[in-house]
């Protein structure tokens, strides 16, 4: 860990806080809101890599846990982490790590632009959607007492928006990588 790593970790935690300023959208049939903060998972993993991306989200979750209103809608505190959204929030660090691992393995200098776009999109979808839902949906089911299949089915409404977030994260990550590559190389 050097000074640059610490700055990038703090910067991405701050970016996620800023993404929380965008008001959440709540759907009536599921108690978890749609927020722009979940796109931060994809951005952090794809731009600064697995380790730094996960640490940025651990820092962010620490800010939430101590009660700072950094979540979308001005929420924060242990009660939020223990609620229906808690699994998704706690899963952000794991999802950022997986997103980063995939990006680090699939993105290399000298690749065609289309392969880089494909790698960033794959990393965003697998880490930022599949892994995140794999952690968040069972938590949602357990906290609300909803059967797992019903919670998973209700969560399908979020997939189109998450795919749009993955596309935006892909475009941003490719632009940053082209101008100022921060993604560590992994064999």
CSV table of C-alpha atoms in Angstrom, one decimal, residues 7-152:
chain,number,residue,atom,x,y,z
A,7,UNK,CA,-5.7,8.3,-2.4
A,8,UNK,CA,-7.5,6.1,-4.9
A,9,UNK,CA,-9.3,4.2,-2.2
A,10,UNK,CA,-10.5,7.4,-0.5
A,11,UNK,CA,-11.4,8.9,-3.9
A,12,UNK,CA,-13.6,6.0,-4.9
A,13,UNK,CA,-15.3,5.9,-1.5
A,14,UNK,CA,-16.0,9.6,-2.1
A,15,UNK,CA,-17.3,8.9,-5.6
A,16,UNK,CA,-19.8,6.4,-4.1
A,17,UNK,CA,-20.9,9.0,-1.6
A,18,UNK,CA,-21.5,11.5,-4.5
A,19,UNK,CA,-23.5,8.8,-6.4
A,20,UNK,CA,-25.7,8.6,-3.3
A,21,UNK,CA,-26.8,12.2,-3.9
A,22,UNK,CA,-28.9,11.0,-6.8
A,23,UNK,CA,-32.3,10.3,-5.3
A,24,UNK,CA,-33.2,6.6,-4.9
A,25,UNK,CA,-36.1,5.1,-6.8
A,26,UNK,CA,-38.3,2.8,-4.8
A,27,UNK,CA,-40.5,0.1,-6.3
A,28,UNK,CA,-43.6,-0.8,-4.3
A,29,UNK,CA,-43.2,-4.5,-4.4
A,30,UNK,CA,-39.6,-4.8,-3.0
A,31,UNK,CA,-38.1,-2.9,0.0
A,32,UNK,CA,-34.7,-2.2,-1.7
A,33,UNK,CA,-34.4,1.0,-3.7
A,34,UNK,CA,-32.7,1.5,-7.0
A,35,UNK,CA,-29.6,3.7,-6.5
A,36,UNK,CA,-26.7,4.9,-8.6
A,37,UNK,CA,-24.3,3.7,-5.8
A,38,UNK,CA,-24.4,0.1,-7.1
A,39,UNK,CA,-22.7,1.4,-10.2
A,40,UNK,CA,-19.8,2.5,-8.0
A,41,UNK,CA,-19.1,-1.2,-7.5
A,42,UNK,CA,-18.6,-1.7,-11.2
A,43,UNK,CA,-16.6,1.5,-11.6
A,44,UNK,CA,-14.2,0.8,-8.7
A,45,UNK,CA,-13.5,-2.8,-9.7
A,46,UNK,CA,-13.0,-1.9,-13.4
A,47,UNK,CA,-10.9,1.3,-12.8
A,48,UNK,CA,-8.8,0.7,-9.7
A,49,UNK,CA,-8.9,-3.1,-9.5
A,50,UNK,CA,-9.8,-5.7,-7.0
A,51,UNK,CA,-7.9,-4.9,-3.9
A,52,UNK,CA,-8.3,-1.1,-4.0
A,53,UNK,CA,-11.9,-1.3,-5.2
A,54,UNK,CA,-12.8,-3.7,-2.3
A,55,UNK,CA,-11.0,-1.5,0.2
A,56,UNK,CA,-12.9,1.6,-1.1
A,57,UNK,CA,-16.1,-0.1,-0.3
A,58,UNK,CA,-15.0,-1.4,3.1
A,59,UNK,CA,-14.2,2.3,3.9
A,60,UNK,CA,-17.6,3.3,2.6
A,61,UNK,CA,-19.4,0.6,4.7
A,62,UNK,CA,-17.5,1.8,7.7
A,63,UNK,CA,-18.8,5.3,7.1
A,64,UNK,CA,-22.4,3.9,6.8
A,65,UNK,CA,-21.9,1.8,10.0
A,66,UNK,CA,-20.8,4.8,12.1
A,67,UNK,CA,-24.0,6.6,11.1
A,68,UNK,CA,-22.9,9.1,8.4
A,69,UNK,CA,-25.8,9.7,6.0
A,70,UNK,CA,-23.8,8.6,2.9
A,71,UNK,CA,-26.3,6.2,1.4
A,72,UNK,CA,-28.8,7.3,-1.2
A,73,UNK,CA,-31.6,9.2,0.4
A,74,UNK,CA,-29.4,10.4,3.3
A,75,UNK,CA,-29.5,7.1,5.1
A,76,UNK,CA,-26.8,5.6,7.3
A,77,UNK,CA,-26.3,3.6,10.5
A,78,UNK,CA,-26.4,0.0,11.7
A,79,UNK,CA,-30.1,-0.2,11.3
A,80,UNK,CA,-29.8,0.2,7.5
A,81,UNK,CA,-27.1,-2.5,7.4
A,82,UNK,CA,-29.4,-4.8,9.4
A,83,UNK,CA,-32.4,-4.1,7.1
A,84,UNK,CA,-33.4,-5.5,3.7
A,85,UNK,CA,-30.7,-3.5,1.8
A,86,UNK,CA,-28.0,-4.7,4.2
A,87,UNK,CA,-26.9,-7.7,2.2
A,88,UNK,CA,-26.5,-5.6,-1.0
A,89,UNK,CA,-24.5,-2.9,0.9
A,90,UNK,CA,-22.3,-5.4,2.7
A,91,UNK,CA,-21.9,-7.3,-0.6
A,92,UNK,CA,-20.5,-4.2,-2.4
A,93,UNK,CA,-17.0,-4.9,-1.2
A,94,UNK,CA,-17.0,-8.5,-2.4
A,95,UNK,CA,-18.7,-7.5,-5.7
A,96,UNK,CA,-16.0,-4.8,-6.3
A,97,UNK,CA,-13.3,-7.4,-5.6
A,98,UNK,CA,-14.7,-9.9,-8.1
A,99,UNK,CA,-15.3,-7.2,-10.7
A,100,UNK,CA,-11.7,-6.1,-10.3
A,101,UNK,CA,-10.3,-9.6,-10.5
A,102,UNK,CA,-12.2,-10.2,-13.8
A,103,UNK,CA,-11.1,-6.8,-15.2
A,104,UNK,CA,-7.5,-7.4,-14.2
A,105,UNK,CA,-7.5,-10.8,-15.9
A,106,UNK,CA,-9.3,-9.8,-19.1
A,107,UNK,CA,-8.0,-6.3,-19.8
A,108,UNK,CA,-4.5,-5.8,-21.2
A,109,UNK,CA,-2.7,-3.0,-23.0
A,110,UNK,CA,-2.5,-3.7,-26.7
A,111,UNK,CA,-5.9,-5.4,-26.9
A,112,UNK,CA,-8.4,-4.1,-29.3
A,113,UNK,CA,-10.9,-1.6,-28.0
A,114,UNK,CA,-13.8,-4.0,-28.6
A,115,UNK,CA,-12.1,-6.7,-26.4
A,116,UNK,CA,-11.5,-4.1,-23.7
A,117,UNK,CA,-15.1,-3.0,-23.8
A,118,UNK,CA,-16.2,-6.7,-23.7
A,119,UNK,CA,-13.9,-7.4,-20.7
A,120,UNK,CA,-15.1,-4.4,-18.8
A,121,UNK,CA,-18.8,-5.3,-19.5
A,122,UNK,CA,-18.2,-8.9,-18.5
A,123,UNK,CA,-16.5,-7.8,-15.2
A,124,UNK,CA,-19.3,-5.4,-14.5
A,125,UNK,CA,-22.1,-7.9,-15.1
A,126,UNK,CA,-20.5,-10.8,-13.3
A,127,UNK,CA,-19.2,-8.9,-10.3
A,128,UNK,CA,-21.6,-6.0,-10.1
A,129,UNK,CA,-24.8,-7.9,-10.8
A,130,UNK,CA,-24.4,-11.7,-10.4
A,131,UNK,CA,-22.2,-11.7,-7.3
A,132,UNK,CA,-24.0,-8.8,-5.7
A,133,UNK,CA,-27.4,-10.4,-6.2
A,134,UNK,CA,-26.0,-13.7,-4.9
A,135,UNK,CA,-25.2,-11.9,-1.6
A,136,UNK,CA,-28.1,-9.4,-1.4
A,137,UNK,CA,-31.1,-11.5,-2.4
A,138,UNK,CA,-30.6,-14.2,0.3
A,139,UNK,CA,-30.1,-11.5,2.9
A,140,UNK,CA,-33.3,-9.8,1.7
A,141,UNK,CA,-35.2,-13.1,1.9
A,142,UNK,CA,-33.9,-13.7,5.4
A,143,UNK,CA,-34.6,-10.2,6.8
A,144,UNK,CA,-38.1,-9.9,5.3
A,145,UNK,CA,-39.2,-13.5,5.7
A,146,UNK,CA,-39.9,-13.6,2.0
A,147,UNK,CA,-39.3,-17.0,0.3
A,148,UNK,CA,-35.9,-17.0,-1.6
A,149,UNK,CA,-37.6,-17.6,-4.9
A,150,UNK,CA,-40.0,-14.7,-4.4
A,151,UNK,CA,-37.2,-12.4,-3.4
A,152,UNK,CA,-35.2,-13.4,-6.5
